[in-house]
Amino acid sequence: MLCQDETNREIANGGLFARDGVIEAVATTDELPQTADRVIDLSGHVLMPGLVNTHHHLYQNLTRLLPEAQDAPLFGWLQALYPVWERLSPEAFHVSAQLGLAELLLSGCTTSSDHQYIFPNGSRLDDTIAAAGETGIRFMATRGSMSVGESSGGLPPDALVEREDDILADSERLIRRYHDPAAASRLQVALAPCSPFSVSQELMRESAVLARKHGVRLHTHLAENTEDVAYSLERFGRSPGEYAEDLGWVGEDVWHAHCVQLDERDIRRFAATGTAVAHCPCSNLRLASGVAPVMAMLRAGVPVGLGVDGSSSNDGGHLLAEARQALLLQRLREGAAGCSVREMLRVATLGGARALGRADHLGALQVGYQADCAAFAVDDLWHAGAVHDPVASLLLCHSTNASYTVVGGDVLVDNGELAVLDLPGLLQRHRDMAVRLGR
Ligand code: ZN
């Protein structure tokens, strides 16, 4: 059992006891209370804190690997997909969110954020929020936005951008309606103008003011690739980090996705201000954006979490596999001893909780923390022979699904099966929708 508490304990034959969704005891099995409403035998498993996903676009599950967007870098990829996304409906957002969150739960994820920045055909963030509520996962819904279309020098088509007054009004409505700041909260709202090349500086500033007025977090894409950095230098005369700082977008309440091309000065800027990064290695490779300097960020003191990113640029939402990818990539960058399994598992759990502002009650298995955990079998074919370090086998061996994923004491993946949603029915609806959408 991997605790990730203050002393970084690993307990052989360990387990936990939870009541009302909160951990009351962490100890060896013999020392734990022997009766409970539900007792789960985890012999042959590694029990660890639930994984935390800090960046996603759930609707993109419906447009996975479309041929026209399979082999393009970021800007070309977006331009190929925008016209397809224009056809999304409220139902599409609902169904794709359920599908994407099911995938995450099965990979051991207990908390996920989502970044929805398009609202075609009457869609609202409420559609995605309702879907998340039906899964039981802990959810950080971000109200994304785009306001600078092609005709004003932005990347997205004019049909997909919104008026800034409407964006701010809807942002405030969503915060008031849904944001729950409690330790046990399963639903929080953050504000997330999409990217430097799709929103105005004014909207960035006003979103930050609005978020801080309500005590909610800020999220956006930053320094994703060299084209993104060149746009920032050319249009704003500033590096991405300078641009963020000038607009009030640094601080302990901000997390930026990607930051693949963040330079040393900007890394120091983020470290000094406690600004966090959502690292999305598979997407960064798929779009050939580069390898983010994650270990340099961690050494400098930047909080880093992992994100699977949208399923049109990954195209898999398996968070444990994402952690494996992140580990292997940092070894390529830093040398074989440059990143350990345990360091990366910490990024995937506690690091993500910190990026989402929840590290005081999520990301570790310790008394008083929420009972969010995942258990992976390590006595199966995929881990055969890896008997000397079961924890390391989670990332160094093939990534498998969780046997159990528990959120606030609720068993959402039970003995390898999703205990929520009608998965076969959901798959059929999602498939029909994806076929229609791709035409
Ligand atoms: Zn993204």
Tab-separated table of C-alpha atoms and ligand atoms in Angstrom:
chain	number	residue	atom	x	y	z
A	1	MET	CA	0.000	0.000	0.000
A	2	LEU	CA	1.344	3.356	-1.097
A	3	CYS	CA	0.246	6.139	1.277
A	4	GLN	CA	2.015	9.266	0.018
A	5	ASP	CA	1.504	10.780	3.433
A	6	GLU	CA	4.053	13.075	5.059
A	7	THR	CA	6.451	10.220	5.776
A	8	ASN	CA	5.897	8.547	2.403
A	9	ARG	CA	4.932	5.282	4.060
A	10	GLU	CA	4.503	2.059	2.137
A	11	ILE	CA	2.756	-0.588	4.229
A	12	ALA	CA	3.041	-4.281	3.364
A	13	ASN	CA	-0.393	-5.931	3.806
A	14	GLY	CA	-1.738	-2.446	4.479
A	15	GLY	CA	-5.238	-1.130	4.140
A	16	LEU	CA	-7.561	1.617	5.256
A	17	PHE	CA	-10.799	2.040	7.154
A	18	ALA	CA	-13.173	4.824	6.137
A	19	ARG	CA	-16.399	6.191	7.559
A	20	ASP	CA	-18.726	8.666	5.846
A	21	GLY	CA	-16.264	9.043	2.993
A	22	VAL	CA	-13.295	10.018	5.152
A	23	ILE	CA	-10.248	7.896	6.078
A	24	GLU	CA	-10.257	7.014	9.794
A	25	ALA	CA	-7.396	4.543	9.929
A	26	VAL	CA	-4.410	3.509	7.814
A	27	ALA	CA	-2.528	0.442	9.051
A	28	THR	CA	-1.664	-3.186	8.411
A	29	THR	CA	-4.713	-5.324	7.802
A	30	ASP	CA	-4.368	-6.972	11.217
A	31	GLU	CA	-4.510	-3.625	12.988
A	32	LEU	CA	-7.595	-2.337	11.168
A	33	PRO	CA	-11.178	-2.783	12.441
A	34	GLN	CA	-12.251	-6.259	11.310
A	35	THR	CA	-15.877	-5.420	10.500
A	36	ALA	CA	-17.399	-2.788	8.243
A	37	ASP	CA	-20.422	-2.340	5.941
A	38	ARG	CA	-18.142	-3.499	3.165
A	39	VAL	CA	-14.800	-5.267	3.447
A	40	ILE	CA	-12.721	-5.629	0.286
A	41	ASP	CA	-9.934	-8.205	0.167
A	42	LEU	CA	-7.047	-6.616	-1.733
A	43	SER	CA	-4.517	-9.411	-1.521
A	44	GLY	CA	-2.446	-9.462	-4.717
A	45	HIS	CA	-3.089	-5.748	-5.243
A	46	VAL	CA	-1.373	-2.417	-4.739
A	47	LEU	CA	-3.622	0.114	-3.025
A	48	MET	CA	-2.805	3.754	-3.718
A	49	PRO	CA	-4.404	7.210	-3.666
A	50	GLY	CA	-6.799	7.764	-6.577
A	51	LEU	CA	-5.238	9.345	-9.660
A	52	VAL	CA	-6.083	12.967	-10.420
A	53	ASN	CA	-6.626	14.182	-13.994
A	54	THR	CA	-5.920	17.882	-14.406
A	55	HIS	CA	-6.713	18.456	-18.086
A	56	HIS	CA	-9.277	16.992	-20.469
A	57	HIS	CA	-11.797	17.875	-23.165
A	58	LEU	CA	-14.344	15.113	-22.686
A	59	TYR	CA	-16.388	15.967	-25.795
A	60	GLN	CA	-13.402	15.002	-27.946
A	61	ASN	CA	-14.103	11.319	-27.313
A	62	LEU	CA	-16.620	11.686	-30.158
A	63	THR	CA	-13.945	12.787	-32.646
A	64	ARG	CA	-11.118	10.391	-31.903
A	65	LEU	CA	-8.500	10.001	-34.631
A	66	LEU	CA	-10.595	11.504	-37.426
A	67	PRO	CA	-8.455	10.931	-40.532
A	68	GLU	CA	-8.351	14.638	-41.411
A	69	ALA	CA	-6.860	15.450	-37.981
A	70	GLN	CA	-4.660	12.397	-37.445
A	71	ASP	CA	-1.346	13.701	-38.696
A	72	ALA	CA	-1.385	17.451	-38.045
A	73	PRO	CA	0.329	19.607	-35.420
A	74	LEU	CA	-1.714	21.729	-33.000
A	75	PHE	CA	-2.980	24.576	-35.192
A	76	GLY	CA	-3.732	22.384	-38.242
A	77	TRP	CA	-5.302	19.773	-35.969
A	78	LEU	CA	-7.614	22.391	-34.440
A	79	GLN	CA	-8.553	23.837	-37.829
A	80	ALA	CA	-9.484	20.366	-39.090
A	81	LEU	CA	-11.666	19.672	-36.046
A	82	TYR	CA	-13.435	23.007	-35.438
A	83	PRO	CA	-15.997	22.442	-38.267
A	84	VAL	CA	-16.853	18.985	-36.885
A	85	TRP	CA	-17.209	20.308	-33.316
A	86	GLU	CA	-19.625	22.954	-34.631
A	87	ARG	CA	-22.137	20.114	-35.048
A	88	LEU	CA	-22.018	18.941	-31.396
A	89	SER	CA	-25.318	18.957	-29.470
A	90	PRO	CA	-26.186	19.132	-25.756
A	91	GLU	CA	-26.757	15.362	-25.846
A	92	ALA	CA	-23.326	14.871	-27.427
A	93	PHE	CA	-21.653	16.680	-24.542
A	94	HIS	CA	-23.602	14.585	-22.045
A	95	VAL	CA	-22.858	11.224	-23.650
A	96	SER	CA	-19.189	11.923	-24.387
A	97	ALA	CA	-18.606	13.129	-20.822
A	98	GLN	CA	-20.055	9.926	-19.407
A	99	LEU	CA	-17.937	7.871	-21.767
A	100	GLY	CA	-14.728	9.750	-21.006
A	101	LEU	CA	-15.279	9.650	-17.262
A	102	ALA	CA	-16.037	5.902	-17.379
A	103	GLU	CA	-12.702	5.411	-19.083
A	104	LEU	CA	-10.927	7.455	-16.425
A	105	LEU	CA	-12.610	5.641	-13.531
A	106	LEU	CA	-11.533	2.296	-14.958
A	107	SER	CA	-7.944	3.550	-15.053
A	108	GLY	CA	-7.981	4.395	-11.323
A	109	CYS	CA	-8.844	8.084	-11.603
A	110	THR	CA	-10.978	9.510	-8.790
A	111	THR	CA	-10.892	13.233	-9.602
A	112	SER	CA	-11.031	14.799	-13.047
A	113	SER	CA	-11.201	18.262	-14.451
A	114	ASP	CA	-12.710	19.037	-17.836
A	115	HIS	CA	-12.165	22.024	-20.100
A	116	GLN	CA	-15.196	22.757	-22.280
A	117	TYR	CA	-14.684	25.851	-24.409
A	118	ILE	CA	-17.252	25.466	-27.204
A	119	PHE	CA	-21.005	25.708	-26.796
A	120	PRO	CA	-22.598	25.028	-30.202
A	121	ASN	CA	-26.301	24.419	-30.816
A	122	GLY	CA	-27.540	25.394	-27.382
A	123	SER	CA	-24.982	23.342	-25.445
A	124	ARG	CA	-24.100	24.455	-21.924
A	125	LEU	CA	-21.588	23.398	-19.326
A	126	ASP	CA	-24.592	22.067	-17.398
A	127	ASP	CA	-24.766	19.134	-19.882
A	128	THR	CA	-21.294	17.948	-18.898
A	129	ILE	CA	-21.834	18.658	-15.201
A	130	ALA	CA	-24.981	16.510	-15.184
A	131	ALA	CA	-23.076	13.643	-16.789
A	132	ALA	CA	-20.280	13.852	-14.211
A	133	GLY	CA	-22.843	13.794	-11.401
A	134	GLU	CA	-24.218	10.516	-12.753
A	135	THR	CA	-20.785	8.860	-12.519
A	136	GLY	CA	-19.928	9.818	-8.923
A	137	ILE	CA	-16.405	10.988	-9.823
A	138	ARG	CA	-15.017	14.129	-8.194
A	139	PHE	CA	-15.254	16.774	-10.899
A	140	MET	CA	-13.701	20.139	-11.653
A	141	ALA	CA	-15.828	21.652	-14.421
A	142	THR	CA	-14.122	24.550	-16.154
A	143	ARG	CA	-16.129	27.153	-18.038
A	144	GLY	CA	-13.966	27.590	-21.118
A	145	SER	CA	-14.471	30.198	-23.805
A	146	MET	CA	-13.334	31.510	-27.162
A	147	SER	CA	-13.975	35.108	-28.202
A	148	VAL	CA	-11.476	35.956	-30.977
A	149	GLY	CA	-12.458	34.354	-34.278
A	150	GLU	CA	-10.668	34.183	-37.605
A	151	SER	CA	-11.883	37.592	-38.737
A	152	SER	CA	-10.167	39.199	-35.738
A	153	GLY	CA	-6.865	37.348	-36.105
A	154	GLY	CA	-7.745	34.331	-33.939
A	155	LEU	CA	-7.632	30.673	-34.932
A	156	PRO	CA	-11.233	29.436	-34.471
A	157	PRO	CA	-14.023	30.078	-37.017
A	158	ASP	CA	-16.241	33.029	-36.109
A	159	ALA	CA	-19.219	30.685	-35.689
A	160	LEU	CA	-17.612	29.055	-32.629
A	161	VAL	CA	-16.778	32.205	-30.650
A	162	GLU	CA	-19.016	33.903	-28.077
A	163	ARG	CA	-19.542	37.498	-26.995
A	164	GLU	CA	-17.378	38.318	-23.967
A	165	ASP	CA	-20.284	39.735	-21.942
A	166	ASP	CA	-22.181	36.484	-22.438
A	167	ILE	CA	-19.135	34.426	-21.405
A	168	LEU	CA	-18.675	36.364	-18.162
A	169	ALA	CA	-22.381	36.291	-17.307
A	170	ASP	CA	-22.591	32.539	-17.863
A	171	SER	CA	-19.363	32.011	-15.877
A	172	GLU	CA	-20.860	33.788	-12.893
A	173	ARG	CA	-24.130	31.863	-13.223
A	174	LEU	CA	-22.256	28.542	-13.176
A	175	ILE	CA	-20.125	29.450	-10.154
A	176	ARG	CA	-23.190	30.514	-8.180
A	177	ARG	CA	-25.184	27.473	-9.190
A	178	TYR	CA	-22.626	24.684	-8.880
A	179	HIS	CA	-19.348	25.536	-7.131
A	180	ASP	CA	-19.002	23.693	-3.815
A	181	PRO	CA	-15.801	24.574	-1.917
A	182	ALA	CA	-16.210	21.921	0.819
A	183	ALA	CA	-13.484	19.341	1.520
A	184	ALA	CA	-15.820	16.535	0.433
A	185	SER	CA	-17.009	18.430	-2.659
A	186	ARG	CA	-17.580	16.392	-5.803
A	187	LEU	CA	-18.185	19.450	-7.967
A	188	GLN	CA	-16.180	22.614	-8.339
A	189	VAL	CA	-16.160	25.215	-11.095
A	190	ALA	CA	-13.167	27.082	-12.542
A	191	LEU	CA	-12.888	29.682	-15.306
A	192	ALA	CA	-10.895	28.759	-18.395
A	193	PRO	CA	-10.613	31.066	-21.432
A	194	CYS	CA	-9.214	28.682	-24.028
A	195	SER	CA	-5.818	29.934	-25.231
A	196	PRO	CA	-3.831	33.041	-26.222
A	197	PHE	CA	-4.866	32.531	-29.850
A	198	SER	CA	-8.625	32.349	-29.225
A	199	VAL	CA	-9.476	34.918	-26.519
A	200	SER	CA	-8.701	38.588	-25.904
A	201	GLN	CA	-6.405	39.883	-23.177
A	202	GLU	CA	-9.398	41.758	-21.794
A	203	LEU	CA	-11.343	38.512	-21.327
A	204	MET	CA	-8.324	36.935	-19.613
A	205	ARG	CA	-8.116	39.863	-17.182
A	206	GLU	CA	-11.840	39.987	-16.486
A	207	SER	CA	-12.059	36.221	-16.006
A	208	ALA	CA	-9.280	36.440	-13.407
A	209	VAL	CA	-11.076	39.232	-11.559
A	210	LEU	CA	-14.353	37.294	-11.601
A	211	ALA	CA	-12.704	34.049	-10.451
A	212	ARG	CA	-10.978	35.778	-7.547
A	213	LYS	CA	-14.159	37.535	-6.532
A	214	HIS	CA	-15.737	34.106	-6.047
A	215	GLY	CA	-12.642	32.187	-4.870
A	216	VAL	CA	-12.587	29.786	-7.825
A	217	ARG	CA	-9.582	28.677	-9.859
A	218	LEU	CA	-8.245	29.672	-13.273
A	219	HIS	CA	-7.175	27.365	-16.086
A	220	THR	CA	-6.015	27.761	-19.691
A	221	HIS	CA	-3.631	26.385	-22.343
A	222	LEU	CA	-0.143	27.891	-22.406
A	223	ALA	CA	3.122	27.442	-24.315
A	224	GLU	CA	1.881	24.238	-25.898
A	225	ASN	CA	4.283	24.269	-28.862
A	226	THR	CA	6.649	26.548	-30.778
A	227	GLU	CA	3.817	27.943	-32.954
A	228	ASP	CA	1.959	28.903	-29.776
A	229	VAL	CA	5.052	30.683	-28.397
A	230	ALA	CA	5.677	32.436	-31.746
A	231	TYR	CA	2.060	33.699	-31.734
A	232	SER	CA	2.570	35.110	-28.238
A	233	LEU	CA	5.830	36.854	-29.163
A	234	GLU	CA	4.470	38.230	-32.433
A	235	ARG	CA	1.048	39.350	-31.277
A	236	PHE	CA	1.727	40.354	-27.656
A	237	GLY	CA	5.502	40.916	-27.694
A	238	ARG	CA	5.814	38.706	-24.646
A	239	SER	CA	6.763	35.152	-23.759
A	240	PRO	CA	3.846	32.974	-22.612
A	241	GLY	CA	4.907	33.349	-18.977
A	242	GLU	CA	5.168	37.149	-19.267
A	243	TYR	CA	1.799	37.233	-21.002
A	244	ALA	CA	0.262	35.179	-18.176
A	245	GLU	CA	1.796	37.314	-15.444
A	246	ASP	CA	0.753	40.611	-17.078
A	247	LEU	CA	-2.850	39.412	-17.204
A	248	GLY	CA	-2.955	38.276	-13.569
A	249	TRP	CA	-2.719	34.639	-14.572
A	250	VAL	CA	-0.067	33.464	-12.106
A	251	GLY	CA	-0.635	32.414	-8.516
A	252	GLU	CA	-1.612	29.449	-6.378
A	253	ASP	CA	-5.132	29.551	-7.862
A	254	VAL	CA	-3.943	29.053	-11.466
A	255	TRP	CA	-3.015	25.922	-13.401
A	256	HIS	CA	-1.889	25.990	-17.034
A	257	ALA	CA	-2.132	23.043	-19.422
A	258	HIS	CA	0.943	21.797	-21.322
A	259	CYS	CA	3.728	24.402	-20.852
A	260	VAL	CA	5.874	22.212	-23.114
A	261	GLN	CA	7.870	25.216	-24.309
A	262	LEU	CA	8.083	27.112	-21.040
A	263	ASP	CA	11.590	28.617	-20.790
A	264	GLU	CA	13.767	28.795	-17.671
A	265	ARG	CA	12.690	32.311	-16.732
A	266	ASP	CA	9.048	31.365	-16.993
A	267	ILE	CA	9.651	28.223	-14.916
A	268	ARG	CA	11.152	30.432	-12.184
A	269	ARG	CA	8.176	32.775	-12.533
A	270	PHE	CA	5.759	29.880	-12.013
A	271	ALA	CA	7.751	28.514	-9.068
A	272	ALA	CA	7.889	31.893	-7.332
A	273	THR	CA	4.131	32.359	-7.646
A	274	GLY	CA	2.976	28.780	-7.011
A	275	THR	CA	1.448	28.579	-10.496
A	276	ALA	CA	0.725	24.952	-11.442
A	277	VAL	CA	1.101	22.965	-14.657
A	278	ALA	CA	-1.020	20.171	-16.139
A	279	HIS	CA	1.413	17.904	-17.992
A	280	CYS	CA	-0.136	15.923	-20.885
A	281	PRO	CA	2.647	13.767	-22.338
A	282	CYS	CA	0.684	11.578	-24.804
A	283	SER	CA	-1.043	14.552	-26.413
A	284	ASN	CA	2.261	16.439	-26.596
A	285	LEU	CA	3.807	13.496	-28.457
A	286	ARG	CA	0.787	12.872	-30.689
A	287	LEU	CA	0.853	16.508	-31.884
A	288	ALA	CA	4.674	16.556	-31.870
A	289	SER	CA	4.617	19.544	-29.528
A	290	GLY	CA	7.690	18.395	-27.605
A	291	VAL	CA	8.662	17.026	-24.193
A	292	ALA	CA	7.792	19.303	-21.285
A	293	PRO	CA	10.635	20.001	-18.817
A	294	VAL	CA	8.719	18.403	-15.954
A	295	MET	CA	11.678	17.498	-13.748
A	296	ALA	CA	13.108	21.001	-14.140
A	297	MET	CA	9.722	22.369	-13.079
A	298	LEU	CA	9.600	20.067	-10.055
A	299	ARG	CA	13.182	20.926	-9.041
A	300	ALA	CA	12.288	24.618	-9.236
A	301	GLY	CA	9.201	24.035	-7.090
A	302	VAL	CA	6.417	24.302	-9.696
A	303	PRO	CA	3.370	22.186	-8.754
A	304	VAL	CA	2.808	19.661	-11.571
A	305	GLY	CA	-0.102	17.285	-12.157
A	306	LEU	CA	-0.930	14.988	-15.076
A	307	GLY	CA	-3.666	15.291	-17.679
A	308	VAL	CA	-4.767	12.894	-20.389
A	309	ASP	CA	-5.919	15.902	-22.486
A	310	GLY	CA	-8.806	15.562	-24.949
A	311	SER	CA	-9.326	12.240	-26.645
A	312	SER	CA	-8.868	13.713	-30.112
A	313	SER	CA	-5.190	14.293	-29.391
A	314	ASN	CA	-4.279	11.389	-27.144
A	315	ASP	CA	-6.486	9.267	-28.069
A	316	GLY	CA	-6.747	7.322	-24.865
A	317	GLY	CA	-7.992	8.532	-21.502
A	318	HIS	CA	-6.107	6.023	-19.335
A	319	LEU	CA	-4.473	8.000	-16.550
A	320	LEU	CA	-2.184	5.235	-15.279
A	321	ALA	CA	-0.862	4.802	-18.836
A	322	GLU	CA	-0.357	8.569	-18.946
A	323	ALA	CA	1.789	8.359	-15.814
A	324	ARG	CA	3.849	5.587	-17.407
A	325	GLN	CA	4.344	7.727	-20.503
A	326	ALA	CA	5.333	10.708	-18.362
A	327	LEU	CA	7.901	8.624	-16.482
A	328	LEU	CA	9.468	7.208	-19.637
A	329	LEU	CA	9.648	10.604	-21.315
A	330	GLN	CA	11.333	12.276	-18.369
A	331	ARG	CA	13.904	9.481	-18.360
A	332	LEU	CA	14.590	10.210	-22.015
A	333	ARG	CA	15.132	13.848	-21.093
A	334	GLU	CA	16.960	13.434	-17.796
A	335	GLY	CA	18.642	10.019	-17.896
A	336	ALA	CA	17.524	6.718	-16.395
A	337	ALA	CA	18.014	7.936	-12.816
A	338	GLY	CA	16.380	11.277	-13.530
A	339	CYS	CA	12.829	10.329	-12.599
A	340	SER	CA	11.656	7.529	-10.294
A	341	VAL	CA	8.374	5.653	-10.373
A	342	ARG	CA	7.461	7.013	-6.967
A	343	GLU	CA	8.137	10.602	-8.028
A	344	MET	CA	5.830	10.198	-11.007
A	345	LEU	CA	3.097	8.444	-8.987
A	346	ARG	CA	3.208	11.424	-6.644
A	347	VAL	CA	2.764	13.814	-9.579
A	348	ALA	CA	-0.176	11.703	-10.796
A	349	THR	CA	-1.969	11.924	-7.440
A	350	LEU	CA	-0.876	14.551	-4.911
A	351	GLY	CA	0.594	16.768	-7.650
A	352	GLY	CA	-2.734	16.796	-9.454
A	353	ALA	CA	-4.608	17.472	-6.222
A	354	ARG	CA	-2.339	20.459	-5.611
A	355	ALA	CA	-2.872	21.781	-9.164
A	356	LEU	CA	-6.610	21.645	-8.507
A	357	GLY	CA	-6.227	23.302	-5.091
A	358	ARG	CA	-7.283	20.201	-3.171
A	359	ALA	CA	-4.067	18.749	-1.738
A	360	ASP	CA	-5.276	19.286	1.828
A	361	HIS	CA	-7.804	16.484	1.484
A	362	LEU	CA	-7.060	14.571	-1.751
A	363	GLY	CA	-4.034	12.746	-3.186
A	364	ALA	CA	-2.801	10.820	-0.131
A	365	LEU	CA	-4.031	7.940	1.991
A	366	GLN	CA	-3.896	9.371	5.496
A	367	VAL	CA	-6.298	9.928	8.345
A	368	GLY	CA	-8.656	12.828	7.696
A	369	TYR	CA	-8.265	12.702	3.917
A	370	GLN	CA	-11.152	11.781	1.613
A	371	ALA	CA	-11.412	8.031	1.001
A	372	ASP	CA	-10.370	8.245	-2.670
A	373	CYS	CA	-8.249	5.307	-3.723
A	374	ALA	CA	-7.477	2.843	-6.485
A	375	ALA	CA	-6.346	-0.770	-6.291
A	376	PHE	CA	-4.478	-2.497	-9.118
A	377	ALA	CA	-3.871	-6.252	-9.330
A	378	VAL	CA	-0.173	-7.049	-9.520
A	379	ASP	CA	-0.458	-10.838	-9.501
A	380	ASP	CA	-1.675	-11.169	-13.101
A	381	LEU	CA	0.027	-11.935	-16.400
A	382	TRP	CA	1.097	-8.353	-16.992
A	383	HIS	CA	3.050	-8.168	-13.746
A	384	ALA	CA	4.366	-11.737	-13.610
A	385	GLY	CA	7.950	-11.778	-12.358
A	386	ALA	CA	7.765	-8.254	-10.939
A	387	VAL	CA	7.581	-9.610	-7.410
A	388	HIS	CA	10.271	-7.502	-5.755
A	389	ASP	CA	8.686	-4.073	-6.084
A	390	PRO	CA	4.921	-4.170	-6.733
A	391	VAL	CA	4.641	-0.366	-6.516
A	392	ALA	CA	7.200	0.115	-9.290
A	393	SER	CA	5.393	-2.469	-11.415
A	394	LEU	CA	2.437	-0.075	-11.711
A	395	LEU	CA	4.391	2.151	-14.098
A	396	LEU	CA	7.209	-0.033	-15.377
A	397	CYS	CA	4.953	-2.913	-16.461
A	398	HIS	CA	2.079	-2.653	-18.951
A	399	SER	CA	-0.670	-0.313	-17.723
A	400	THR	CA	-3.748	-2.227	-16.622
A	401	ASN	CA	-7.197	-1.212	-15.400
A	402	ALA	CA	-8.020	-0.740	-11.741
A	403	SER	CA	-9.786	-3.563	-9.936
A	404	TYR	CA	-11.329	-1.023	-7.561
A	405	THR	CA	-11.774	2.727	-7.821
A	406	VAL	CA	-13.276	4.335	-4.744
A	407	VAL	CA	-14.446	7.961	-4.410
A	408	GLY	CA	-15.392	9.199	-0.969
A	409	GLY	CA	-15.953	5.603	0.118
A	410	ASP	CA	-18.220	4.832	-2.874
A	411	VAL	CA	-16.985	1.858	-4.888
A	412	LEU	CA	-17.368	3.086	-8.487
A	413	VAL	CA	-15.239	0.366	-10.073
A	414	ASP	CA	-15.940	-2.921	-8.347
A	415	ASN	CA	-13.868	-6.009	-9.084
A	416	GLY	CA	-12.852	-4.551	-12.438
A	417	GLU	CA	-16.379	-3.597	-13.521
A	418	LEU	CA	-17.914	-0.160	-13.679
A	419	ALA	CA	-20.534	-0.018	-10.919
A	420	VAL	CA	-22.172	3.111	-12.320
A	421	LEU	CA	-23.733	3.798	-15.744
A	422	ASP	CA	-24.983	1.261	-18.288
A	423	LEU	CA	-21.695	0.826	-20.162
A	424	PRO	CA	-22.959	-1.313	-23.103
A	425	GLY	CA	-25.836	1.110	-23.740
A	426	LEU	CA	-23.540	4.093	-23.392
A	427	LEU	CA	-21.037	2.623	-25.853
A	428	GLN	CA	-23.780	2.082	-28.430
A	429	ARG	CA	-25.131	5.630	-28.137
A	430	HIS	CA	-21.624	7.063	-28.273
A	431	ARG	CA	-20.733	4.997	-31.313
A	432	ASP	CA	-23.872	6.026	-33.227
A	433	MET	CA	-23.169	9.652	-32.413
A	434	ALA	CA	-19.525	9.471	-33.456
A	435	VAL	CA	-20.511	7.906	-36.804
A	436	ARG	CA	-23.075	10.666	-37.478
A	437	LEU	CA	-20.696	13.420	-36.419
A	438	GLY	CA	-17.810	12.261	-38.599
A	439	ARG	CA	-19.852	12.379	-41.802
B	1	ZN	ZN	-6.252	20.878	-24.005
